[in-house]
PDB file of C-alpha atoms and ligand atoms in Angstrom:
ATOM      1  CA  MET A 253      15.693  11.607  19.074  1.00  0.00           C
ATOM      2  CA  SER A 254      12.358  13.334  18.625  1.00  0.00           C
ATOM      3  CA  ILE A 255      10.142  13.074  15.569  1.00  0.00           C
ATOM      4  CA  GLU A 256      10.672  15.599  12.756  1.00  0.00           C
ATOM      5  CA  ILE A 257       8.291  16.104   9.833  1.00  0.00           C
ATOM      6  CA  ILE A 258       9.840  17.660   6.740  1.00  0.00           C
ATOM      7  CA  PRO A 259       7.421  18.479   3.898  1.00  0.00           C
ATOM      8  CA  THR A 260       8.778  17.834   0.414  1.00  0.00           C
ATOM      9  CA  GLY A 261       7.640  21.248  -0.820  1.00  0.00           C
ATOM     10  CA  ALA A 262       5.380  19.587  -3.414  1.00  0.00           C
ATOM     11  CA  PRO A 263       1.580  19.426  -2.859  1.00  0.00           C
ATOM     12  CA  ALA A 264       2.081  15.914  -1.451  1.00  0.00           C
ATOM     13  CA  GLY A 265       4.745  14.242   0.638  1.00  0.00           C
ATOM     14  CA  ALA A 266       6.737  14.612   3.841  1.00  0.00           C
ATOM     15  CA  GLU A 267       9.768  12.828   5.204  1.00  0.00           C
ATOM     16  CA  ILE A 268       9.580  11.703   8.814  1.00  0.00           C
ATOM     17  CA  ARG A 269      12.809  11.523  10.793  1.00  0.00           C
ATOM     18  CA  GLY A 270      13.531  10.301  14.288  1.00  0.00           C
ATOM     19  CA  VAL A 271      11.384   7.167  14.100  1.00  0.00           C
ATOM     20  CA  ASP A 272      12.630   3.570  14.178  1.00  0.00           C
ATOM     21  CA  LEU A 273       9.854   1.376  12.795  1.00  0.00           C
ATOM     22  CA  ALA A 274      11.520  -1.757  14.159  1.00  0.00           C
ATOM     23  CA  GLN A 275      10.225  -0.575  17.559  1.00  0.00           C
ATOM     24  CA  PRO A 276       6.535  -0.231  18.457  1.00  0.00           C
ATOM     25  CA  LEU A 277       5.553   3.475  18.373  1.00  0.00           C
ATOM     26  CA  ASP A 278       4.071   5.036  21.502  1.00  0.00           C
ATOM     27  CA  ASP A 279       0.636   6.603  21.073  1.00  0.00           C
ATOM     28  CA  ALA A 280       1.880  10.201  20.889  1.00  0.00           C
ATOM     29  CA  THR A 281       4.460   9.370  18.198  1.00  0.00           C
ATOM     30  CA  PHE A 282       1.926   7.348  16.246  1.00  0.00           C
ATOM     31  CA  ALA A 283      -0.575  10.244  16.431  1.00  0.00           C
ATOM     32  CA  ALA A 284       2.068  12.612  14.988  1.00  0.00           C
ATOM     33  CA  VAL A 285       2.819  10.126  12.192  1.00  0.00           C
ATOM     34  CA  GLU A 286      -0.869   9.636  11.403  1.00  0.00           C
ATOM     35  CA  ASN A 287      -1.517  13.393  11.356  1.00  0.00           C
ATOM     36  CA  ALA A 288       1.383  13.864   8.929  1.00  0.00           C
ATOM     37  CA  TYR A 289       0.032  11.056   6.754  1.00  0.00           C
ATOM     38  CA  ASN A 290      -3.436  12.619   6.610  1.00  0.00           C
ATOM     39  CA  ALA A 291      -2.057  16.093   5.968  1.00  0.00           C
ATOM     40  CA  HIS A 292       0.568  15.237   3.320  1.00  0.00           C
ATOM     41  CA  GLY A 293      -0.930  12.174   1.593  1.00  0.00           C
ATOM     42  CA  VAL A 294       2.522  10.557   1.297  1.00  0.00           C
ATOM     43  CA  ILE A 295       5.010  10.028   4.116  1.00  0.00           C
ATOM     44  CA  PHE A 296       8.341   8.237   4.099  1.00  0.00           C
ATOM     45  CA  PHE A 297      10.982   7.092   6.550  1.00  0.00           C
ATOM     46  CA  ARG A 298      14.560   6.521   5.350  1.00  0.00           C
ATOM     47  CA  ASP A 299      17.046   3.890   6.569  1.00  0.00           C
ATOM     48  CA  GLN A 300      14.586   1.462   8.119  1.00  0.00           C
ATOM     49  CA  ASN A 301      15.449  -2.158   8.821  1.00  0.00           C
ATOM     50  CA  ILE A 302      12.266  -4.064   9.527  1.00  0.00           C
ATOM     51  CA  THR A 303      10.971  -7.617   9.328  1.00  0.00           C
ATOM     52  CA  PRO A 304       7.740  -8.598   7.549  1.00  0.00           C
ATOM     53  CA  GLU A 305       6.095  -8.949  10.994  1.00  0.00           C
ATOM     54  CA  GLN A 306       7.107  -5.398  11.928  1.00  0.00           C
ATOM     55  CA  GLN A 307       5.734  -4.034   8.640  1.00  0.00           C
ATOM     56  CA  VAL A 308       2.439  -5.836   9.221  1.00  0.00           C
ATOM     57  CA  ALA A 309       2.232  -4.575  12.833  1.00  0.00           C
ATOM     58  CA  PHE A 310       2.878  -0.959  11.741  1.00  0.00           C
ATOM     59  CA  SER A 311       0.330  -1.267   8.894  1.00  0.00           C
ATOM     60  CA  ARG A 312      -2.300  -2.524  11.338  1.00  0.00           C
ATOM     61  CA  ARG A 313      -2.052   0.730  13.317  1.00  0.00           C
ATOM     62  CA  PHE A 314      -3.755   2.381  10.292  1.00  0.00           C
ATOM     63  CA  GLY A 315      -6.485  -0.196   9.731  1.00  0.00           C
ATOM     64  CA  GLU A 316      -7.112  -3.843   9.020  1.00  0.00           C
ATOM     65  CA  ILE A 317      -4.895  -5.388   6.363  1.00  0.00           C
ATOM     66  CA  GLU A 318      -6.579  -5.585   2.977  1.00  0.00           C
ATOM     67  CA  PHE A 319      -5.669  -8.829   1.247  1.00  0.00           C
ATOM     68  CA  ASN A 320      -4.802  -7.884  -2.319  1.00  0.00           C
ATOM     69  CA  ILE A 321      -6.190 -10.142  -5.004  1.00  0.00           C
ATOM     70  CA  PHE A 322      -2.703 -10.707  -6.452  1.00  0.00           C
ATOM     71  CA  GLY A 323      -1.325 -11.647  -3.020  1.00  0.00           C
ATOM     72  CA  GLU A 324      -2.735 -15.085  -3.674  1.00  0.00           C
ATOM     73  CA  ARG A 325      -0.086 -15.485  -6.352  1.00  0.00           C
ATOM     74  CA  TRP A 326       2.756 -13.367  -4.938  1.00  0.00           C
ATOM     75  CA  SER A 327       2.810 -13.026  -1.174  1.00  0.00           C
ATOM     76  CA  VAL A 328       5.870 -13.280   1.078  1.00  0.00           C
ATOM     77  CA  PRO A 329       6.264 -16.868   2.333  1.00  0.00           C
ATOM     78  CA  GLY A 330       4.934 -16.934   5.905  1.00  0.00           C
ATOM     79  CA  ALA A 331       3.443 -13.421   5.622  1.00  0.00           C
ATOM     80  CA  PRO A 332       0.270 -13.579   3.499  1.00  0.00           C
ATOM     81  CA  GLU A 333      -0.448  -9.910   4.380  1.00  0.00           C
ATOM     82  CA  ILE A 334       2.556  -8.794   2.288  1.00  0.00           C
ATOM     83  CA  VAL A 335       2.582  -8.772  -1.500  1.00  0.00           C
ATOM     84  CA  VAL A 336       5.898  -8.847  -3.356  1.00  0.00           C
ATOM     85  CA  VAL A 337       6.222  -6.132  -6.022  1.00  0.00           C
ATOM     86  CA  SER A 338       9.239  -6.820  -8.208  1.00  0.00           C
ATOM     87  CA  ASN A 339      10.651  -7.062 -11.732  1.00  0.00           C
ATOM     88  CA  VAL A 340      12.892  -9.975 -10.681  1.00  0.00           C
ATOM     89  CA  THR A 341      12.584 -13.407 -12.208  1.00  0.00           C
ATOM     90  CA  GLU A 342      14.246 -16.416 -10.618  1.00  0.00           C
ATOM     91  CA  ASP A 343      14.466 -19.767 -12.409  1.00  0.00           C
ATOM     92  CA  GLY A 344      12.377 -18.192 -15.165  1.00  0.00           C
ATOM     93  CA  ARG A 345       9.511 -17.282 -12.815  1.00  0.00           C
ATOM     94  CA  PRO A 346       8.532 -13.811 -11.569  1.00  0.00           C
ATOM     95  CA  ILE A 347       8.980 -13.507  -7.788  1.00  0.00           C
ATOM     96  CA  GLY A 348       6.367 -10.734  -7.510  1.00  0.00           C
ATOM     97  CA  ILE A 349       3.923  -8.542  -9.408  1.00  0.00           C
ATOM     98  CA  ARG A 350       5.756  -7.085 -12.400  1.00  0.00           C
ATOM     99  CA  ARG A 351       5.117  -3.571 -13.667  1.00  0.00           C
ATOM    100  CA  ALA A 352       2.713  -2.986 -10.774  1.00  0.00           C
ATOM    101  CA  GLY A 353       1.113   0.422 -10.942  1.00  0.00           C
ATOM    102  CA  GLU A 354       2.753   1.586 -14.163  1.00  0.00           C
ATOM    103  CA  ASN A 355      -0.183   3.815 -15.081  1.00  0.00           C
ATOM    104  CA  TRP A 356      -1.761   6.478 -12.871  1.00  0.00           C
ATOM    105  CA  HIS A 357      -4.238   5.002 -10.436  1.00  0.00           C
ATOM    106  CA  SER A 358      -5.526   4.799  -6.901  1.00  0.00           C
ATOM    107  CA  ASP A 359      -5.237   1.309  -5.437  1.00  0.00           C
ATOM    108  CA  MET A 360      -8.205  -1.019  -5.761  1.00  0.00           C
ATOM    109  CA  CYS A 361     -10.568   1.761  -6.840  1.00  0.00           C
ATOM    110  CA  TYR A 362     -12.580  -1.081  -8.392  1.00  0.00           C
ATOM    111  CA  ALA A 363     -13.453  -2.435  -4.903  1.00  0.00           C
ATOM    112  CA  PRO A 364     -16.660  -1.438  -3.099  1.00  0.00           C
ATOM    113  CA  ALA A 365     -14.541  -0.113  -0.183  1.00  0.00           C
ATOM    114  CA  PRO A 366     -11.109   0.791  -1.591  1.00  0.00           C
ATOM    115  CA  PRO A 367      -8.167   0.729   0.850  1.00  0.00           C
ATOM    116  CA  ARG A 368      -7.315   3.711   3.014  1.00  0.00           C
ATOM    117  CA  GLY A 369      -3.642   3.458   2.175  1.00  0.00           C
ATOM    118  CA  THR A 370      -0.749   1.411   0.872  1.00  0.00           C
ATOM    119  CA  MET A 371       2.750   0.924   2.255  1.00  0.00           C
ATOM    120  CA  LEU A 372       5.919  -0.057   0.360  1.00  0.00           C
ATOM    121  CA  TYR A 373       9.108  -1.155   2.041  1.00  0.00           C
ATOM    122  CA  ALA A 374      12.062  -0.949  -0.355  1.00  0.00           C
ATOM    123  CA  LEU A 375      14.460  -3.889  -0.131  1.00  0.00           C
ATOM    124  CA  GLU A 376      16.288  -3.521  -3.459  1.00  0.00           C
ATOM    125  CA  ILE A 377      16.403  -0.424  -5.651  1.00  0.00           C
ATOM    126  CA  PRO A 378      17.856  -0.348  -9.171  1.00  0.00           C
ATOM    127  CA  ASP A 379      20.855   1.872  -9.775  1.00  0.00           C
ATOM    128  CA  LEU A 380      21.892   2.726 -13.327  1.00  0.00           C
ATOM    129  CA  HIS A 381      25.494   4.008 -13.201  1.00  0.00           C
ATOM    130  CA  GLY A 382      24.655   6.095 -10.126  1.00  0.00           C
ATOM    131  CA  LEU A 383      21.308   7.292 -11.460  1.00  0.00           C
ATOM    132  CA  THR A 384      18.258   6.232  -9.491  1.00  0.00           C
ATOM    133  CA  VAL A 385      15.630   4.594 -11.641  1.00  0.00           C
ATOM    134  CA  GLY A 386      12.302   3.041 -10.679  1.00  0.00           C
ATOM    135  CA  ASP A 387      10.956   6.212  -9.022  1.00  0.00           C
ATOM    136  CA  THR A 388       7.303   6.503  -8.022  1.00  0.00           C
ATOM    137  CA  GLU A 389       5.273   9.628  -8.738  1.00  0.00           C
ATOM    138  CA  PHE A 390       2.404  10.841  -6.574  1.00  0.00           C
ATOM    139  CA  ALA A 391      -0.209  13.383  -7.669  1.00  0.00           C
ATOM    140  CA  SER A 392      -2.281  15.313  -5.154  1.00  0.00           C
ATOM    141  CA  ALA A 393      -5.935  14.771  -6.026  1.00  0.00           C
ATOM    142  CA  ALA A 394      -6.830  17.326  -3.328  1.00  0.00           C
ATOM    143  CA  ALA A 395      -4.681  20.076  -4.890  1.00  0.00           C
ATOM    144  CA  ALA A 396      -6.109  19.103  -8.296  1.00  0.00           C
ATOM    145  CA  TRP A 397      -9.658  19.593  -6.995  1.00  0.00           C
ATOM    146  CA  ASP A 398      -8.733  22.942  -5.409  1.00  0.00           C
ATOM    147  CA  ALA A 399      -7.410  24.163  -8.782  1.00  0.00           C
ATOM    148  CA  LEU A 400     -10.523  23.295 -10.823  1.00  0.00           C
ATOM    149  CA  PRO A 401     -12.606  26.150 -12.216  1.00  0.00           C
ATOM    150  CA  ALA A 402     -15.856  26.660 -10.248  1.00  0.00           C
ATOM    151  CA  PRO A 403     -18.268  25.781 -13.127  1.00  0.00           C
ATOM    152  CA  LEU A 404     -16.506  22.461 -13.678  1.00  0.00           C
ATOM    153  CA  ARG A 405     -16.625  21.718  -9.951  1.00  0.00           C
ATOM    154  CA  GLN A 406     -20.361  22.277 -10.032  1.00  0.00           C
ATOM    155  CA  ARG A 407     -20.733  20.052 -13.087  1.00  0.00           C
ATOM    156  CA  ILE A 408     -19.002  17.069 -11.488  1.00  0.00           C
ATOM    157  CA  ASP A 409     -19.539  17.316  -7.720  1.00  0.00           C
ATOM    158  CA  GLY A 410     -22.014  14.667  -6.543  1.00  0.00           C
ATOM    159  CA  ARG A 411     -21.625  12.498  -9.674  1.00  0.00           C
ATOM    160  CA  GLN A 412     -20.683   8.831  -9.634  1.00  0.00           C
ATOM    161  CA  ALA A 413     -18.360   7.057 -12.032  1.00  0.00           C
ATOM    162  CA  ILE A 414     -18.335   3.385 -12.929  1.00  0.00           C
ATOM    163  CA  PHE A 415     -15.044   1.662 -12.033  1.00  0.00           C
ATOM    164  CA  ASP A 416     -14.305  -1.580 -13.836  1.00  0.00           C
ATOM    165  CA  PHE A 417     -11.539  -3.935 -12.628  1.00  0.00           C
ATOM    166  CA  SER A 418     -11.379  -5.776 -15.949  1.00  0.00           C
ATOM    167  CA  SER A 419     -10.902  -2.670 -18.087  1.00  0.00           C
ATOM    168  CA  ARG A 420      -7.280  -1.933 -17.109  1.00  0.00           C
ATOM    169  CA  LYS A 421      -4.413  -3.324 -19.227  1.00  0.00           C
ATOM    170  CA  ARG A 422      -2.006  -5.402 -17.133  1.00  0.00           C
ATOM    171  CA  ALA A 423       1.376  -7.066 -17.739  1.00  0.00           C
ATOM    172  CA  PHE A 424      -0.222 -10.464 -17.121  1.00  0.00           C
ATOM    173  CA  PRO A 425      -3.622 -11.959 -17.944  1.00  0.00           C
ATOM    174  CA  LEU A 426      -6.377 -12.029 -15.306  1.00  0.00           C
ATOM    175  CA  THR A 427      -7.938 -15.340 -14.406  1.00  0.00           C
ATOM    176  CA  GLN A 428     -11.729 -15.669 -14.705  1.00  0.00           C
ATOM    177  CA  ALA A 429     -11.949 -15.991 -10.889  1.00  0.00           C
ATOM    178  CA  GLU A 430     -10.078 -12.667 -10.532  1.00  0.00           C
ATOM    179  CA  ARG A 431     -12.457 -10.984 -12.990  1.00  0.00           C
ATOM    180  CA  ASP A 432     -15.510 -12.399 -11.240  1.00  0.00           C
ATOM    181  CA  ARG A 433     -14.352 -11.179  -7.841  1.00  0.00           C
ATOM    182  CA  TYR A 434     -14.768  -7.493  -8.746  1.00  0.00           C
ATOM    183  CA  PRO A 435     -17.831  -6.651 -10.796  1.00  0.00           C
ATOM    184  CA  PRO A 436     -18.080  -2.944 -11.805  1.00  0.00           C
ATOM    185  CA  VAL A 437     -18.809  -0.519  -8.906  1.00  0.00           C
ATOM    186  CA  ARG A 438     -19.864   3.122  -8.586  1.00  0.00           C
ATOM    187  CA  HIS A 439     -17.951   5.722  -6.588  1.00  0.00           C
ATOM    188  CA  PRO A 440     -18.212   9.519  -6.326  1.00  0.00           C
ATOM    189  CA  ILE A 441     -15.748  11.258  -8.643  1.00  0.00           C
ATOM    190  CA  VAL A 442     -15.259  13.896  -5.966  1.00  0.00           C
ATOM    191  CA  ARG A 443     -14.491  12.237  -2.625  1.00  0.00           C
ATOM    192  CA  THR A 444     -14.311  13.846   0.800  1.00  0.00           C
ATOM    193  CA  HIS A 445     -11.271  12.825   2.829  1.00  0.00           C
ATOM    194  CA  ALA A 446     -12.433  11.136   6.031  1.00  0.00           C
ATOM    195  CA  TRP A 447      -9.843  12.836   8.270  1.00  0.00           C
ATOM    196  CA  THR A 448      -9.106  16.226   6.690  1.00  0.00           C
ATOM    197  CA  GLY A 449     -12.508  16.913   5.087  1.00  0.00           C
ATOM    198  CA  ARG A 450     -10.712  18.015   1.887  1.00  0.00           C
ATOM    199  CA  LYS A 451     -12.360  17.224  -1.439  1.00  0.00           C
ATOM    200  CA  CYS A 452     -10.307  15.021  -3.758  1.00  0.00           C
ATOM    201  CA  LEU A 453     -10.797  14.148  -7.424  1.00  0.00           C
ATOM    202  CA  TYR A 454     -11.263  10.414  -7.902  1.00  0.00           C
ATOM    203  CA  VAL A 455     -11.011   9.683 -11.617  1.00  0.00           C
ATOM    204  CA  MET A 456      -8.590   7.410 -13.490  1.00  0.00           C
ATOM    205  CA  ARG A 457      -8.313   6.820 -17.218  1.00  0.00           C
ATOM    206  CA  ASP A 458      -7.764   3.054 -16.964  1.00  0.00           C
ATOM    207  CA  ASP A 459     -10.461   2.217 -14.444  1.00  0.00           C
ATOM    208  CA  CYS A 460     -13.370   4.641 -15.012  1.00  0.00           C
ATOM    209  CA  VAL A 461     -15.597   3.532 -17.854  1.00  0.00           C
ATOM    210  CA  GLY A 462     -18.456   6.003 -17.533  1.00  0.00           C
ATOM    211  CA  ILE A 463     -20.161   8.673 -15.441  1.00  0.00           C
ATOM    212  CA  GLU A 464     -23.744   8.189 -14.345  1.00  0.00           C
ATOM    213  CA  GLY A 465     -26.184  10.604 -15.935  1.00  0.00           C
ATOM    214  CA  VAL A 466     -23.635  11.827 -18.519  1.00  0.00           C
ATOM    215  CA  GLU A 467     -23.739  10.755 -22.182  1.00  0.00           C
ATOM    216  CA  THR A 468     -20.962   8.356 -23.178  1.00  0.00           C
ATOM    217  CA  GLU A 469     -19.057  10.805 -25.373  1.00  0.00           C
ATOM    218  CA  GLU A 470     -19.082  13.611 -22.803  1.00  0.00           C
ATOM    219  CA  ALA A 471     -18.290  11.169 -19.982  1.00  0.00           C
ATOM    220  CA  GLU A 472     -15.257   9.832 -21.844  1.00  0.00           C
ATOM    221  CA  ALA A 473     -14.036  13.358 -22.555  1.00  0.00           C
ATOM    222  CA  LEU A 474     -14.554  14.388 -18.913  1.00  0.00           C
ATOM    223  CA  ILE A 475     -12.768  11.300 -17.561  1.00  0.00           C
ATOM    224  CA  ALA A 476      -9.791  11.951 -19.851  1.00  0.00           C
ATOM    225  CA  ALA A 477      -9.652  15.677 -19.049  1.00  0.00           C
ATOM    226  CA  LEU A 478      -9.970  15.214 -15.269  1.00  0.00           C
ATOM    227  CA  ALA A 479      -7.497  12.319 -15.187  1.00  0.00           C
ATOM    228  CA  ASP A 480      -4.970  14.441 -17.123  1.00  0.00           C
ATOM    229  CA  HIS A 481      -5.606  17.437 -14.869  1.00  0.00           C
ATOM    230  CA  ILE A 482      -4.826  15.444 -11.683  1.00  0.00           C
ATOM    231  CA  VAL A 483      -1.385  14.464 -12.966  1.00  0.00           C
ATOM    232  CA  LYS A 484      -0.209  17.919 -14.062  1.00  0.00           C
ATOM    233  CA  PRO A 485       3.383  18.629 -12.938  1.00  0.00           C
ATOM    234  CA  ALA A 486       2.206  21.237 -10.405  1.00  0.00           C
ATOM    235  CA  PHE A 487       0.483  18.566  -8.316  1.00  0.00           C
ATOM    236  CA  ILE A 488       3.264  15.963  -8.324  1.00  0.00           C
ATOM    237  CA  TYR A 489       5.825  14.667  -5.860  1.00  0.00           C
ATOM    238  CA  ARG A 490       8.372  12.240  -7.361  1.00  0.00           C
ATOM    239  CA  HIS A 491       9.977   9.847  -4.900  1.00  0.00           C
ATOM    240  CA  GLN A 492      13.529   8.660  -5.556  1.00  0.00           C
ATOM    241  CA  TRP A 493      13.842   5.449  -3.644  1.00  0.00           C
ATOM    242  CA  GLN A 494      16.674   4.262  -1.433  1.00  0.00           C
ATOM    243  CA  ALA A 495      16.885   0.740  -0.043  1.00  0.00           C
ATOM    244  CA  GLY A 496      15.484   0.904   3.494  1.00  0.00           C
ATOM    245  CA  ASP A 497      12.740   3.418   2.644  1.00  0.00           C
ATOM    246  CA  LEU A 498       9.325   2.758   4.044  1.00  0.00           C
ATOM    247  CA  LEU A 499       6.787   4.934   2.257  1.00  0.00           C
ATOM    248  CA  MET A 500       3.002   5.026   2.511  1.00  0.00           C
ATOM    249  CA  TRP A 501       0.352   6.866   0.591  1.00  0.00           C
ATOM    250  CA  ASP A 502      -3.284   7.784   1.019  1.00  0.00           C
ATOM    251  CA  ASN A 503      -5.521   6.349  -1.701  1.00  0.00           C
ATOM    252  CA  CYS A 504      -8.078   9.149  -1.407  1.00  0.00           C
ATOM    253  CA  SER A 505      -5.854  12.220  -1.534  1.00  0.00           C
ATOM    254  CA  VAL A 506      -3.189  11.009  -3.986  1.00  0.00           C
ATOM    255  CA  GLN A 507      -2.865   8.929  -7.117  1.00  0.00           C
ATOM    256  CA  HIS A 508       0.415   7.279  -8.060  1.00  0.00           C
ATOM    257  CA  ARG A 509       2.365   5.550 -10.804  1.00  0.00           C
ATOM    258  CA  ALA A 510       5.577   3.548 -10.812  1.00  0.00           C
ATOM    259  CA  ILE A 511       8.088   4.608 -13.490  1.00  0.00           C
ATOM    260  CA  GLN A 512       9.180   1.510 -15.408  1.00  0.00           C
ATOM    261  CA  ASP A 513      12.532   2.786 -16.715  1.00  0.00           C
ATOM    262  CA  TYR A 514      14.663  -0.236 -15.739  1.00  0.00           C
ATOM    263  CA  ASP A 515      14.747  -3.945 -16.371  1.00  0.00           C
ATOM    264  CA  MET A 516      16.715  -7.024 -15.403  1.00  0.00           C
ATOM    265  CA  PRO A 517      19.579  -7.398 -14.583  1.00  0.00           C
ATOM    266  CA  LEU A 518      18.685  -4.292 -12.504  1.00  0.00           C
ATOM    267  CA  ARG A 519      16.575  -5.451  -9.570  1.00  0.00           C
ATOM    268  CA  ARG A 520      13.762  -3.698  -7.754  1.00  0.00           C
ATOM    269  CA  LEU A 521      12.106  -5.469  -4.821  1.00  0.00           C
ATOM    270  CA  MET A 522       9.378  -4.058  -2.588  1.00  0.00           C
ATOM    271  CA  HIS A 523       7.151  -5.471   0.131  1.00  0.00           C
ATOM    272  CA  ARG A 524       3.650  -4.001  -0.059  1.00  0.00           C
ATOM    273  CA  THR A 525       0.885  -3.929   2.528  1.00  0.00           C
ATOM    274  CA  THR A 526      -2.530  -2.370   2.055  1.00  0.00           C
ATOM    275  CA  MET A 527      -4.718  -0.961   4.826  1.00  0.00           C
ATOM    276  CA  GLY A 528      -8.487  -1.299   4.613  1.00  0.00           C
ATOM    277  CA  GLY A 529     -10.768   1.686   4.056  1.00  0.00           C
ATOM    278  CA  ALA A 530     -14.448   2.618   3.916  1.00  0.00           C
ATOM    279  CA  VAL A 531     -16.982   3.127   1.127  1.00  0.00           C
ATOM    280  CA  PRO A 532     -16.024   6.487  -0.473  1.00  0.00           C
ATOM    281  CA  VAL A 533     -18.317   9.475   0.121  1.00  0.00           C
TER     282      VAL A 533
HETATM  283  C1  SIN B  72       1.959   0.044  -6.762  1.00  0.00           C
HETATM  284  O1  SIN B  72       1.262   0.759  -7.480  1.00  0.00           O
HETATM  285  O2  SIN B  72       1.487  -0.607  -5.846  1.00  0.00           O
HETATM  286  C2  SIN B  72       3.435  -0.068  -7.003  1.00  0.00           C
HETATM  287  C3  SIN B  72       4.143   1.234  -6.879  1.00  0.00           C
HETATM  288  C4  SIN B  72       5.622   1.080  -7.033  1.00  0.00           C
HETATM  289  O3  SIN B  72       6.107  -0.042  -7.219  1.00  0.00           O
HETATM  290  O4  SIN B  72       6.317   2.084  -6.973  1.00  0.00           O
END
């Protein structure tokens, strides 16, 4: 079966058919997958059946694995590259990161070199009387930039924001060592995608605490307005998960959030890998 790429029709997202990720991909197939990933920002493959080793091997085709700070608490036994994302508790203890990504964000934007991309492999998906819950939404930061009025583009292009790891509210407390690992960093609020050359807005309400050279009040208003603009319905693809989905997103061209509309006894279980990236420009 040959590879088929089916865009979702939203500004982000494409389904890829005709690929079995349990097998190593030849170079031509991988190039087609990588081109689709760069072009659409989100790609997904249905009905996959892969081991942790196969997920890690596929992730490595896109870059070195980035070891997530929370992996130290919640990685897959025997596969430290994979972080468990789950609402499930067993014997009173969470088996993975709970409520991961419930607010709009781009992964590890607080790091000096945030990851190129993130991959989720869906093992268990909650089902509420036949309704899918636990969807993930993706917003195209490239389409959001394209839609900005020219004077606002001029006002913000070339500016840097301050990203602060400790500022975001989480479902669990951070340890002091976790706080110390990521002191505040500066990144451009308009990034250029390394493969497509498209400009992408890079602003999040929870992580950006200021804009260099802009007074606090105006900076806060700009951060809020730009962050809200990125997540307007026109820029969004909403993924309804099925067990066996492998989905990956680009942390420059899209932002995402996980909809937390389910709870135990409904179970959601994902294996997440993160692929390293470069300092944003
Ligand atoms: C994340 O932000 O890494 C989690 C997304 C999800 O669980 O859908």
